[in-house]
Amino acid sequence: MGTYFNGANCDIYIGTGAGKKLLDDISTARKTVKIISPYLSPFLIKELIYLHSKGINIHLITTDTIEDFYGSYDKNIHKLIKQHQIKDNEAEKIRNKWIDLTKILLYSIITLAVTLILTAYFYRSAKLLYGIIPIILLFLLKHLYQNKIENHRIFNYKYSQLFPFKVFVSPQNANTYKNTFIHGKVYIIDDEIVYMGSLNFTGSGTKENYETRIRTTDNKAVVKLVEEFNNLFYHSGLPERDIQYWGKELYNEPKN
């Protein structure tokens, strides 16, 4: 992976507010937005989600350090991974039969208990204590089925991406492949405008920090950079987070 291009025409900016024009260009994108940024801010993720809702084709490359960096319960990645609950109808039928059976067992326990109490009231005999045995057995059977009901899975889960994105595993999280950390920041709008520099796709990076960035519309340079983005997105070979595995970490999965 890697691209070298010499002689591109570009604008250069150094200082605070380096992302103002970048955000303006992203907000007015007509077709596509492609972003590489190891760190993200939730309000900028919301902007990408809004653009996606308008039909803009979004591609995002980031790393699995994003939540550690932001440190917020407002998880960036939750917004980008959708959970789909799938019901197992046959499993639900079995569970419902067990529920009906526990109801029958409960009525039986109550009936036997009432009968035993009334019988003991009229016939005071030690032999009546044996009547407790079937009640205990029915209670244990009911308890057994209640446990089966609680642990019986009728829902399975799958996960999908809101729009295409890659979350590469960082070296600090056991990425041993060439010890590669995706640290570059690249922003491509409509395959016509490219920004590069030090600014992350965060509030501080785009607005507050003293950052560097270049902006180019040089056609030959843009073509090269789009090609590099596509190679990284589709052919990098770098380890990445599996969306199904990660979805199970991010979301609760009620059994029933």
Coordinates of N, CA and C in Angstrom, one line a residue:
M1 N 0.9 -1.2 0.0 CA 0.0 0.0 0.0 C 0.9 1.2 0.0
G2 N 0.5 2.2 -0.7 CA 1.2 3.5 -0.7 C 1.1 4.2 -2.1
T3 N 1.0 5.5 -2.1 CA 0.9 6.2 -3.3 C 1.9 7.4 -3.3
Y4 N 2.5 7.7 -4.4 CA 3.4 8.9 -4.5 C 3.0 9.6 -5.7
F5 N 2.8 10.9 -5.6 CA 2.4 11.8 -6.7 C 3.1 13.1 -6.5
N6 N 3.8 13.6 -7.6 CA 4.6 14.8 -7.5 C 3.9 15.9 -8.4
G7 N 4.0 17.1 -8.0 CA 3.6 18.2 -8.8 C 2.1 18.6 -8.8
A8 N 1.4 18.1 -7.8 CA 0.0 18.4 -7.7 C -0.3 19.8 -7.3
N9 N -1.3 20.5 -7.9 CA -1.7 21.8 -7.5 C -2.6 21.6 -6.3
C10 N -2.3 22.4 -5.2 CA -3.1 22.3 -4.0 C -3.1 23.6 -3.2
D11 N -4.1 23.7 -2.4 CA -4.2 24.8 -1.4 C -3.7 24.3 -0.1
I12 N -3.0 25.1 0.7 CA -2.4 24.7 2.0 C -3.0 25.6 3.1
Y13 N -3.3 24.9 4.2 CA -3.8 25.7 5.4 C -3.1 25.1 6.6
I14 N -2.7 26.0 7.5 CA -2.1 25.7 8.8 C -2.8 26.6 9.8
G15 N -3.2 25.9 10.9 CA -3.8 26.7 12.0 C -5.1 26.1 12.5
T16 N -5.8 26.9 13.3 CA -7.1 26.4 13.9 C -8.2 26.5 12.8
G17 N -9.2 25.8 13.0 CA -10.4 25.8 12.1 C -10.0 25.3 10.7
A18 N -9.1 24.3 10.7 CA -8.6 23.7 9.4 C -9.7 22.9 8.7
G19 N -10.7 22.6 9.5 CA -11.8 21.7 8.9 C -13.0 22.5 8.4
K20 N -13.0 23.8 8.5 CA -14.2 24.6 8.1 C -14.6 24.3 6.7
K21 N -13.7 24.5 5.8 CA -14.0 24.3 4.4 C -14.2 22.9 4.0
L22 N -13.5 22.0 4.7 CA -13.7 20.6 4.6 C -15.2 20.2 4.9
L23 N -15.7 20.7 6.0 CA -17.0 20.3 6.4 C -18.0 20.9 5.5
D24 N -17.7 22.1 5.0 CA -18.6 22.8 4.0 C -18.7 21.9 2.7
D25 N -17.5 21.4 2.3 CA -17.5 20.6 1.0 C -18.2 19.2 1.3
I26 N -18.0 18.7 2.5 CA -18.7 17.4 2.8 C -20.2 17.6 2.8
S27 N -20.7 18.7 3.4 CA -22.1 18.9 3.6 C -22.8 19.2 2.2
T28 N -22.0 19.6 1.2 CA -22.6 19.9 -0.1 C -22.2 18.8 -1.1
A29 N -21.8 17.7 -0.7 CA -21.4 16.6 -1.6 C -22.7 16.2 -2.4
R30 N -22.4 15.8 -3.7 CA -23.5 15.5 -4.6 C -23.7 14.0 -4.7
K31 N -22.5 13.2 -4.6 CA -22.6 11.8 -4.9 C -21.9 10.9 -3.9
T32 N -20.7 11.3 -3.5 CA -19.9 10.4 -2.7 C -19.1 11.1 -1.7
V33 N -18.8 10.5 -0.5 CA -17.9 11.0 0.5 C -17.1 9.8 1.0
K34 N -15.8 9.9 0.9 CA -14.9 8.8 1.4 C -14.0 9.4 2.4
I35 N -13.9 8.7 3.6 CA -13.1 9.3 4.7 C -12.2 8.2 5.3
I36 N -11.0 8.6 5.6 CA -10.1 7.8 6.4 C -9.8 8.7 7.6
S37 N -10.1 8.2 8.8 CA -9.8 8.9 10.0 C -9.8 7.9 11.2
P38 N -8.7 7.8 11.9 CA -8.6 6.9 13.0 C -9.5 7.3 14.2
Y39 N -9.9 8.5 14.3 CA -10.7 9.0 15.4 C -12.0 9.7 14.9
L40 N -13.1 9.6 15.6 CA -14.3 10.1 15.1 C -15.1 10.8 16.3
S41 N -15.9 11.8 15.9 CA -16.8 12.4 16.9 C -18.2 12.1 16.6
P42 N -19.1 11.8 17.6 CA -20.4 11.4 17.3 C -21.2 12.4 16.5
F43 N -21.0 13.7 16.7 CA -21.8 14.7 15.9 C -21.4 14.7 14.4
L44 N -20.2 14.3 14.1 CA -19.8 14.2 12.7 C -20.3 12.9 12.1
I45 N -20.3 11.8 12.9 CA -21.0 10.6 12.5 C -22.4 10.9 12.1
K46 N -23.1 11.7 12.9 CA -24.5 12.0 12.6 C -24.6 12.8 11.2
E47 N -23.6 13.6 10.9 CA -23.6 14.3 9.6 C -23.5 13.2 8.5
L48 N -22.6 12.2 8.7 CA -22.5 11.2 7.6 C -23.8 10.4 7.5
I49 N -24.5 10.1 8.6 CA -25.7 9.4 8.6 C -26.8 10.3 7.9
Y50 N -26.8 11.6 8.1 CA -27.7 12.5 7.4 C -27.4 12.5 5.9
L51 N -26.2 12.5 5.5 CA -25.9 12.5 4.1 C -26.3 11.2 3.5
H52 N -26.1 10.1 4.2 CA -26.5 8.8 3.7 C -28.0 8.8 3.5
S53 N -28.8 9.4 4.4 CA -30.2 9.4 4.3 C -30.6 10.2 3.0
K54 N -29.8 11.1 2.6 CA -30.1 11.9 1.4 C -29.6 11.2 0.1
G55 N -29.1 10.0 0.2 CA -28.7 9.2 -1.0 C -27.2 9.4 -1.3
I56 N -26.4 10.1 -0.5 CA -25.0 10.2 -0.7 C -24.3 8.9 -0.4
N57 N -23.4 8.4 -1.3 CA -22.7 7.2 -1.1 C -21.5 7.4 -0.1
I58 N -21.6 6.8 1.1 CA -20.6 7.0 2.1 C -19.7 5.8 2.3
H59 N -18.3 6.0 2.3 CA -17.4 4.9 2.7 C -16.5 5.5 3.8
L60 N -16.3 4.7 4.8 CA -15.5 5.2 6.0 C -14.5 4.1 6.4
I61 N -13.3 4.6 6.6 CA -12.2 3.8 7.1 C -11.8 4.3 8.5
T62 N -11.8 3.5 9.5 CA -11.4 4.0 10.8 C -10.7 2.8 11.6
T63 N -10.4 3.0 12.9 CA -9.7 2.0 13.6 C -10.5 1.6 14.9
D64 N -10.2 0.6 15.5 CA -10.9 0.1 16.7 C -10.5 0.9 18.0
T65 N -9.8 2.0 17.8 CA -9.5 2.9 19.0 C -10.5 4.0 19.1
I66 N -11.5 4.0 18.3 CA -12.4 5.2 18.3 C -13.1 5.4 19.6
E67 N -13.6 4.3 20.2 CA -14.3 4.5 21.5 C -13.4 4.8 22.6
D68 N -12.2 4.2 22.6 CA -11.2 4.5 23.7 C -10.8 6.0 23.6
F69 N -10.8 6.5 22.4 CA -10.4 7.9 22.3 C -11.5 8.8 22.8
Y70 N -12.7 8.6 22.4 CA -13.8 9.5 22.8 C -14.2 9.3 24.2
G71 N -14.2 8.0 24.6 CA -14.6 7.8 26.0 C -16.0 8.1 26.4
S72 N -16.9 7.9 25.5 CA -18.3 8.3 25.8 C -19.2 7.1 25.6
Y73 N -20.3 7.1 26.4 CA -21.3 6.0 26.3 C -22.1 6.2 25.0
D74 N -22.0 7.3 24.4 CA -22.7 7.6 23.2 C -21.8 7.0 22.0
K75 N -21.9 5.7 21.9 CA -21.0 4.9 21.0 C -21.1 5.3 19.6
N76 N -20.0 5.7 19.0 CA -20.0 6.0 17.5 C -20.5 4.8 16.7
I77 N -19.9 3.7 17.0 CA -20.1 2.5 16.2 C -21.6 2.0 16.3
H78 N -22.2 2.3 17.4 CA -23.6 1.8 17.6 C -24.5 2.4 16.5
K79 N -24.1 3.7 16.1 CA -24.9 4.4 15.1 C -24.7 3.7 13.7
L80 N -23.7 3.0 13.5 CA -23.3 2.5 12.2 C -23.6 1.0 12.0
I81 N -23.9 0.3 13.1 CA -24.2 -1.1 13.0 C -25.7 -1.3 13.4
K82 N -26.4 -1.9 12.5 CA -27.8 -2.2 12.8 C -28.1 -3.6 13.2
Q83 N -28.9 -3.8 14.3 CA -29.2 -5.1 14.8 C -30.5 -5.6 14.2
H84 N -30.5 -6.8 13.7 CA -31.7 -7.4 13.2 C -32.1 -8.7 14.0
Q85 N -33.3 -8.6 14.6 CA -33.8 -9.7 15.4 C -34.6 -10.7 14.5
I86 N -34.2 -12.0 14.6 CA -34.9 -13.0 13.8 C -35.5 -14.0 14.7
K87 N -36.8 -14.1 14.6 CA -37.6 -15.0 15.4 C -37.6 -16.5 14.9
D88 N -37.3 -17.4 15.7 CA -37.4 -18.8 15.4 C -38.8 -19.3 15.8
N89 N -39.7 -19.4 14.8 CA -41.1 -19.7 15.1 C -41.4 -21.0 15.7
E90 N -40.6 -22.0 15.3 CA -40.7 -23.4 15.9 C -40.3 -23.4 17.3
A91 N -39.2 -22.6 17.6 CA -38.7 -22.5 19.0 C -39.8 -21.8 19.9
E92 N -40.5 -20.8 19.3 CA -41.5 -20.1 20.0 C -42.7 -21.0 20.3
K93 N -43.0 -21.9 19.4 CA -44.1 -22.8 19.7 C -43.8 -23.8 20.8
I94 N -42.6 -24.2 20.8 CA -42.1 -25.1 21.9 C -42.2 -24.4 23.3
R95 N -41.7 -23.2 23.3 CA -41.7 -22.4 24.5 C -43.2 -22.1 25.0
N96 N -44.1 -21.8 24.1 CA -45.5 -21.6 24.4 C -46.1 -22.8 25.0
K97 N -45.7 -24.0 24.5 CA -46.3 -25.3 25.1 C -45.8 -25.4 26.5
W98 N -44.5 -25.1 26.7 CA -44.0 -25.2 28.1 C -44.7 -24.2 29.0
I99 N -45.0 -23.0 28.5 CA -45.7 -22.0 29.3 C -47.1 -22.5 29.7
D100 N -47.8 -23.1 28.7 CA -49.1 -23.7 29.0 C -49.0 -24.8 30.1
L101 N -47.9 -25.6 29.9 CA -47.8 -26.7 30.9 C -47.5 -26.2 32.3
T102 N -46.7 -25.1 32.4 CA -46.5 -24.6 33.8 C -47.7 -24.0 34.4
K103 N -48.6 -23.5 33.6 CA -49.9 -23.0 34.1 C -50.7 -24.2 34.6
I104 N -50.7 -25.3 33.8 CA -51.5 -26.5 34.3 C -50.9 -27.0 35.6
L105 N -49.6 -27.0 35.7 CA -48.9 -27.5 36.9 C -49.2 -26.6 38.1
L106 N -49.3 -25.3 37.8 CA -49.6 -24.4 38.9 C -51.0 -24.6 39.4
Y107 N -52.0 -24.7 38.5 CA -53.4 -25.0 38.9 C -53.4 -26.3 39.6
S108 N -52.7 -27.3 39.2 CA -52.7 -28.6 39.9 C -52.2 -28.5 41.3
I109 N -51.1 -27.7 41.4 CA -50.5 -27.6 42.8 C -51.4 -26.9 43.7
I110 N -52.1 -25.8 43.2 CA -53.1 -25.1 44.0 C -54.2 -26.0 44.4
T111 N -54.7 -26.7 43.4 CA -55.9 -27.6 43.7 C -55.5 -28.7 44.7
L112 N -54.4 -29.3 44.6 CA -53.9 -30.3 45.5 C -53.7 -29.7 46.9
A113 N -53.1 -28.5 46.9 CA -52.8 -27.9 48.2 C -54.1 -27.6 48.9
V114 N -55.1 -27.0 48.2 CA -56.4 -26.7 48.8 C -57.1 -27.9 49.3
T115 N -57.0 -29.0 48.5 CA -57.7 -30.2 48.8 C -57.0 -30.8 50.1
L116 N -55.7 -30.8 50.1 CA -55.0 -31.3 51.3 C -55.3 -30.5 52.6
I117 N -55.4 -29.2 52.5 CA -55.7 -28.4 53.6 C -57.1 -28.7 54.1
L118 N -58.1 -28.8 53.2 CA -59.5 -29.0 53.6 C -59.6 -30.4 54.2
T119 N -58.9 -31.4 53.6 CA -59.0 -32.8 54.1 C -58.4 -32.8 55.5
A120 N -57.2 -32.1 55.7 CA -56.6 -32.1 57.0 C -57.4 -31.4 58.1
Y121 N -58.2 -30.5 57.6 CA -59.1 -29.8 58.6 C -60.2 -30.7 59.1
F122 N -60.7 -31.6 58.2 CA -61.8 -32.4 58.6 C -61.3 -33.8 59.2
Y123 N -60.2 -34.2 58.6 CA -59.6 -35.5 59.1 C -58.2 -35.3 59.6
R124 N -58.1 -35.2 60.8 CA -56.7 -35.0 61.4 C -56.0 -36.3 61.5
S125 N -55.1 -36.6 60.5 CA -54.4 -37.8 60.5 C -53.0 -37.6 59.9
A126 N -52.0 -38.2 60.5 CA -50.6 -38.0 60.1 C -50.4 -38.5 58.7
K127 N -51.2 -39.5 58.3 CA -51.1 -40.0 56.9 C -51.3 -39.0 55.8
L128 N -52.0 -37.9 56.2 CA -52.2 -36.9 55.2 C -51.0 -36.1 54.8
L129 N -49.9 -36.3 55.6 CA -48.6 -35.6 55.3 C -48.1 -36.2 54.0
Y130 N -48.4 -37.4 53.7 CA -48.0 -38.0 52.4 C -48.5 -37.2 51.2
G131 N -49.6 -36.5 51.4 CA -50.2 -35.7 50.4 C -49.3 -34.6 49.9
I132 N -48.3 -34.2 50.8 CA -47.4 -33.1 50.4 C -46.4 -33.6 49.3
I133 N -46.2 -34.9 49.2 CA -45.2 -35.4 48.2 C -45.6 -35.1 46.8
P134 N -46.8 -35.4 46.3 CA -47.1 -35.0 44.9 C -47.1 -33.5 44.7
I135 N -47.4 -32.7 45.7 CA -47.3 -31.3 45.6 C -45.9 -30.8 45.4
I136 N -45.0 -31.4 46.1 CA -43.5 -31.1 46.0 C -43.0 -31.5 44.6
L137 N -43.4 -32.7 44.2 CA -43.0 -33.2 42.9 C -43.5 -32.3 41.7
L138 N -44.7 -31.9 41.9 CA -45.3 -31.0 40.8 C -44.6 -29.6 40.9
F139 N -44.3 -29.1 42.1 CA -43.6 -27.9 42.2 C -42.2 -28.0 41.6
L140 N -41.5 -29.0 41.8 CA -40.1 -29.2 41.2 C -40.2 -29.3 39.7
L141 N -41.3 -30.0 39.2 CA -41.5 -30.1 37.8 C -41.8 -28.8 37.1
K142 N -42.6 -28.0 37.8 CA -42.9 -26.6 37.4 C -41.6 -25.8 37.3
H143 N -40.8 -25.9 38.4 CA -39.6 -25.1 38.4 C -38.6 -25.5 37.3
L144 N -38.6 -26.8 37.0 CA -37.8 -27.3 35.9 C -38.2 -26.6 34.6
Y145 N -39.5 -26.6 34.3 CA -40.0 -26.0 33.1 C -39.8 -24.5 33.0
Q146 N -39.9 -23.9 34.2 CA -39.7 -22.4 34.2 C -38.2 -22.1 33.8
N147 N -37.3 -22.9 34.3 CA -35.9 -22.7 33.9 C -35.7 -23.0 32.4
K148 N -36.4 -24.0 31.9 CA -36.3 -24.3 30.4 C -36.8 -23.1 29.6
I149 N -37.9 -22.5 30.1 CA -38.5 -21.4 29.4 C -37.6 -20.2 29.4
E150 N -37.0 -19.9 30.5 CA -36.1 -18.7 30.6 C -34.9 -18.9 29.8
N151 N -34.4 -20.1 29.6 CA -33.2 -20.4 28.8 C -33.4 -20.8 27.4
H152 N -34.6 -20.9 27.0 CA -34.9 -21.3 25.6 C -34.8 -20.2 24.7
R153 N -34.0 -20.2 23.7 CA -33.7 -19.1 22.8 C -34.7 -19.2 21.6
I154 N -35.5 -18.1 21.4 CA -36.4 -18.0 20.3 C -36.0 -16.9 19.3
F155 N -35.0 -16.1 19.7 CA -34.5 -15.0 18.9 C -33.0 -15.2 18.5
N156 N -32.7 -15.0 17.3 CA -31.3 -15.0 16.8 C -31.1 -13.6 16.3
Y157 N -29.8 -13.2 16.1 CA -29.5 -11.9 15.7 C -28.4 -11.8 14.6
K158 N -28.6 -10.9 13.7 CA -27.6 -10.6 12.6 C -27.4 -9.1 12.6
Y159 N -26.3 -8.7 12.1 CA -25.9 -7.3 12.1 C -25.5 -6.9 10.6
S160 N -25.8 -5.6 10.3 CA -25.5 -5.1 9.0 C -25.0 -3.7 9.2
Q161 N -24.3 -3.2 8.2 CA -23.7 -1.8 8.2 C -24.7 -0.8 7.7
L162 N -24.8 0.3 8.3 CA -25.7 1.4 7.8 C -25.2 1.8 6.4
F163 N -23.9 2.0 6.3 CA -23.2 2.2 5.0 C -21.8 1.6 5.1
P164 N -21.2 1.3 4.0 CA -19.9 0.6 4.0 C -18.8 1.3 4.9
F165 N -18.3 0.5 5.8 CA -17.1 1.0 6.5 C -16.2 -0.1 7.0
K166 N -15.0 0.2 7.2 CA -14.0 -0.7 7.7 C -13.5 -0.2 9.0
V167 N -13.3 -1.1 10.0 CA -12.7 -0.8 11.3 C -11.5 -1.7 11.4
F168 N -10.4 -1.2 11.1 CA -9.1 -2.0 11.2 C -8.6 -2.1 12.6
V169 N -8.1 -3.3 12.9 CA -7.6 -3.6 14.2 C -6.2 -2.9 14.4
S170 N -6.1 -2.1 15.5 CA -4.8 -1.4 15.7 C -3.8 -2.3 16.4
P171 N -2.5 -1.9 16.3 CA -1.5 -2.7 16.9 C -1.7 -2.9 18.4
Q172 N -2.2 -1.9 19.1 CA -2.4 -2.0 20.5 C -3.5 -3.1 20.9
N173 N -4.3 -3.4 19.9 CA -5.3 -4.4 20.1 C -5.0 -5.7 19.3
A174 N -3.7 -6.1 19.3 CA -3.3 -7.4 18.8 C -3.2 -7.5 17.3
N175 N -3.0 -6.4 16.6 CA -2.8 -6.4 15.1 C -1.3 -6.6 15.0
T176 N -0.9 -7.8 14.6 CA 0.5 -8.1 14.4 C 1.0 -8.1 13.0
Y177 N 0.0 -7.7 12.1 CA 0.4 -7.7 10.6 C 1.1 -6.4 10.3
K178 N 2.5 -6.5 10.2 CA 3.3 -5.4 9.9 C 3.2 -4.2 10.9
N179 N 2.5 -4.5 12.0 CA 2.3 -3.5 13.1 C 1.7 -2.2 12.5
T180 N 0.8 -2.3 11.5 CA 0.2 -1.2 10.8 C -0.9 -0.5 11.5
F181 N -0.8 0.8 11.8 CA -1.9 1.6 12.4 C -2.3 2.6 11.3
I182 N -3.6 2.6 11.0 CA -4.2 3.5 10.0 C -4.3 4.9 10.7
H183 N -3.3 5.7 10.5 CA -3.2 7.0 11.1 C -3.4 8.1 10.2
G184 N -3.5 7.9 8.9 CA -3.7 8.9 7.9 C -5.1 9.5 8.0
K185 N -5.2 10.7 7.5 CA -6.5 11.4 7.4 C -6.7 11.9 6.0
V186 N -7.7 11.3 5.3 CA -8.0 11.6 3.9 C -9.5 11.8 3.8
Y187 N -9.9 12.8 3.0 CA -11.3 13.1 2.8 C -11.5 13.3 1.3
I188 N -12.3 12.5 0.7 CA -12.5 12.6 -0.8 C -14.0 12.9 -1.0
I189 N -14.3 14.0 -1.7 CA -15.7 14.4 -2.0 C -15.9 14.3 -3.5
D190 N -16.9 13.5 -3.8 CA -17.4 13.3 -5.2 C -16.3 12.9 -6.1
D191 N -15.2 12.3 -5.6 CA -14.1 11.9 -6.4 C -13.5 13.1 -7.2
E192 N -13.7 14.3 -6.6 CA -13.2 15.5 -7.3 C -12.4 16.4 -6.4
I193 N -12.6 16.3 -5.1 CA -11.9 17.1 -4.1 C -11.3 16.2 -3.1
V194 N -10.0 16.4 -2.8 CA -9.3 15.6 -1.7 C -8.7 16.6 -0.7
Y195 N -8.9 16.2 0.6 CA -8.3 16.9 1.7 C -7.3 15.9 2.4
M196 N -6.2 16.3 2.8 CA -5.3 15.5 3.6 C -4.6 16.4 4.6
G197 N -4.2 15.8 5.7 CA -3.5 16.6 6.7 C -3.5 15.9 8.0
S198 N -3.4 16.7 9.1 CA -3.3 16.1 10.4 C -4.7 16.0 11.1
L199 N -5.7 16.7 10.6 CA -7.0 16.8 11.3 C -7.8 15.5 11.2
N200 N -8.2 15.0 12.4 CA -9.1 13.9 12.5 C -10.5 14.3 12.2
F201 N -11.4 13.4 12.0 CA -12.8 13.7 11.8 C -13.5 13.8 13.2
T202 N -13.0 14.8 13.9 CA -13.5 15.1 15.3 C -13.8 16.6 15.4
G203 N -14.5 17.0 16.4 CA -14.8 18.4 16.7 C -13.5 19.1 16.9
S204 N -12.6 18.6 17.7 CA -11.3 19.3 18.0 C -10.4 19.4 16.8
G205 N -10.4 18.3 16.0 CA -9.6 18.3 14.8 C -10.0 19.2 13.8
T206 N -11.3 19.3 13.6 CA -11.8 20.2 12.5 C -12.0 21.7 12.9
K207 N -12.1 21.9 14.2 CA -12.4 23.3 14.6 C -11.3 23.9 15.6
E208 N -10.9 23.2 16.5 CA -10.1 23.8 17.6 C -8.6 23.7 17.6
N209 N -8.2 22.5 17.2 CA -6.7 22.2 17.2 C -6.0 23.0 16.2
Y210 N -4.7 23.2 16.4 CA -3.8 23.8 15.4 C -3.4 22.6 14.5
E211 N -3.9 22.6 13.3 CA -3.8 21.5 12.4 C -3.2 21.9 11.0
T212 N -2.8 21.0 10.3 CA -2.4 21.2 8.9 C -3.3 20.5 7.9
R213 N -3.5 21.1 6.8 CA -4.3 20.4 5.8 C -4.0 21.0 4.4
I214 N -4.1 20.1 3.4 CA -4.1 20.5 2.0 C -5.4 20.2 1.3
R215 N -5.8 20.9 0.3 CA -7.0 20.7 -0.5 C -6.6 20.7 -1.9
T216 N -6.9 19.7 -2.7 CA -6.6 19.6 -4.1 C -7.7 19.2 -4.9
T217 N -7.8 19.8 -6.1 CA -8.8 19.3 -7.1 C -8.0 18.9 -8.4
D218 N -6.7 18.7 -8.2 CA -5.9 18.3 -9.3 C -6.3 16.9 -9.8
N219 N -6.8 16.8 -11.0 CA -7.5 15.6 -11.5 C -6.6 14.4 -11.4
K220 N -5.3 14.5 -11.8 CA -4.4 13.3 -11.8 C -4.2 12.9 -10.4
A221 N -4.0 13.9 -9.5 CA -3.7 13.5 -8.1 C -4.9 12.9 -7.4
V222 N -6.1 13.4 -7.7 CA -7.4 12.9 -7.2 C -7.6 11.4 -7.6
V223 N -7.3 11.1 -8.9 CA -7.5 9.8 -9.4 C -6.6 8.8 -8.6
K224 N -5.3 9.2 -8.4 CA -4.4 8.4 -7.7 C -4.8 8.2 -6.2
L225 N -5.4 9.2 -5.6 CA -5.8 9.1 -4.2 C -7.0 8.3 -4.1
V226 N -7.9 8.4 -5.0 CA -9.1 7.5 -5.0 C -8.7 6.1 -5.2
E227 N -7.8 5.8 -6.0 CA -7.3 4.4 -6.2 C -6.6 3.9 -4.9
E228 N -5.9 4.7 -4.2 CA -5.3 4.3 -3.0 C -6.3 4.0 -1.9
F229 N -7.4 4.9 -1.9 CA -8.5 4.6 -0.9 C -9.1 3.3 -1.2
N230 N -9.4 3.0 -2.5 CA -10.1 1.8 -2.8 C -9.2 0.6 -2.5
N231 N -7.9 0.7 -2.7 CA -7.0 -0.4 -2.4 C -7.0 -0.7 -0.9
L232 N -7.0 0.4 -0.1 CA -7.1 0.2 1.3 C -8.4 -0.4 1.8
F233 N -9.5 0.1 1.2 CA -10.8 -0.4 1.6 C -11.0 -1.8 1.2
Y234 N -10.6 -2.2 0.0 CA -11.0 -3.5 -0.5 C -9.9 -4.6 -0.5
H235 N -8.6 -4.1 -0.6 CA -7.6 -5.1 -0.8 C -6.4 -4.9 0.2
S236 N -6.6 -4.4 1.3 CA -5.5 -4.1 2.2 C -4.9 -5.4 2.8
G237 N -5.8 -6.3 3.1 CA -5.3 -7.5 3.8 C -5.1 -7.3 5.3
L238 N -5.4 -6.1 5.8 CA -5.2 -5.8 7.2 C -6.3 -6.5 8.0
P239 N -6.0 -6.9 9.2 CA -7.1 -7.5 10.1 C -8.1 -6.4 10.4
E240 N -9.4 -6.8 10.4 CA -10.4 -5.8 10.7 C -11.5 -6.5 11.6
R241 N -12.2 -5.6 12.2 CA -13.3 -6.1 13.1 C -14.4 -6.8 12.3
D242 N -14.8 -8.0 12.8 CA -15.9 -8.7 12.1 C -17.2 -8.1 12.7
I243 N -18.1 -7.7 11.8 CA -19.3 -7.0 12.2 C -20.2 -7.8 13.0
Q244 N -20.3 -9.1 12.7 CA -21.2 -10.0 13.5 C -20.6 -10.2 14.9
Y245 N -19.3 -10.4 15.0 CA -18.7 -10.5 16.3 C -18.9 -9.2 17.1
W246 N -18.6 -8.1 16.5 CA -18.6 -6.8 17.2 C -20.1 -6.5 17.5
G247 N -21.0 -6.8 16.6 CA -22.4 -6.5 17.0 C -22.9 -7.2 18.3
K248 N -22.4 -8.4 18.4 CA -22.7 -9.2 19.6 C -22.1 -8.5 20.9
E249 N -20.9 -7.8 20.7 CA -20.3 -7.1 21.8 C -21.1 -5.8 22.1
L250 N -21.6 -5.2 21.1 CA -22.2 -3.9 21.3 C -23.6 -3.9 21.8
Y251 N -24.4 -5.0 21.4 CA -25.8 -5.0 21.7 C -26.2 -6.1 22.6
N252 N -27.3 -5.9 23.4 CA -27.9 -7.0 24.1 C -28.6 -7.9 23.1
E253 N -28.6 -9.2 23.5 CA -29.3 -10.1 22.6 C -30.3 -11.0 23.5
P254 N -31.5 -10.4 23.8 CA -32.4 -11.2 24.6 C -32.8 -12.5 24.0
K255 N -32.8 -13.6 24.8 CA -33.1 -14.9 24.2 C -34.6 -15.0 23.8
N256 N -35.5 -14.4 24.6 CA -36.9 -14.5 24.3 C -37.7 -13.4 24.9

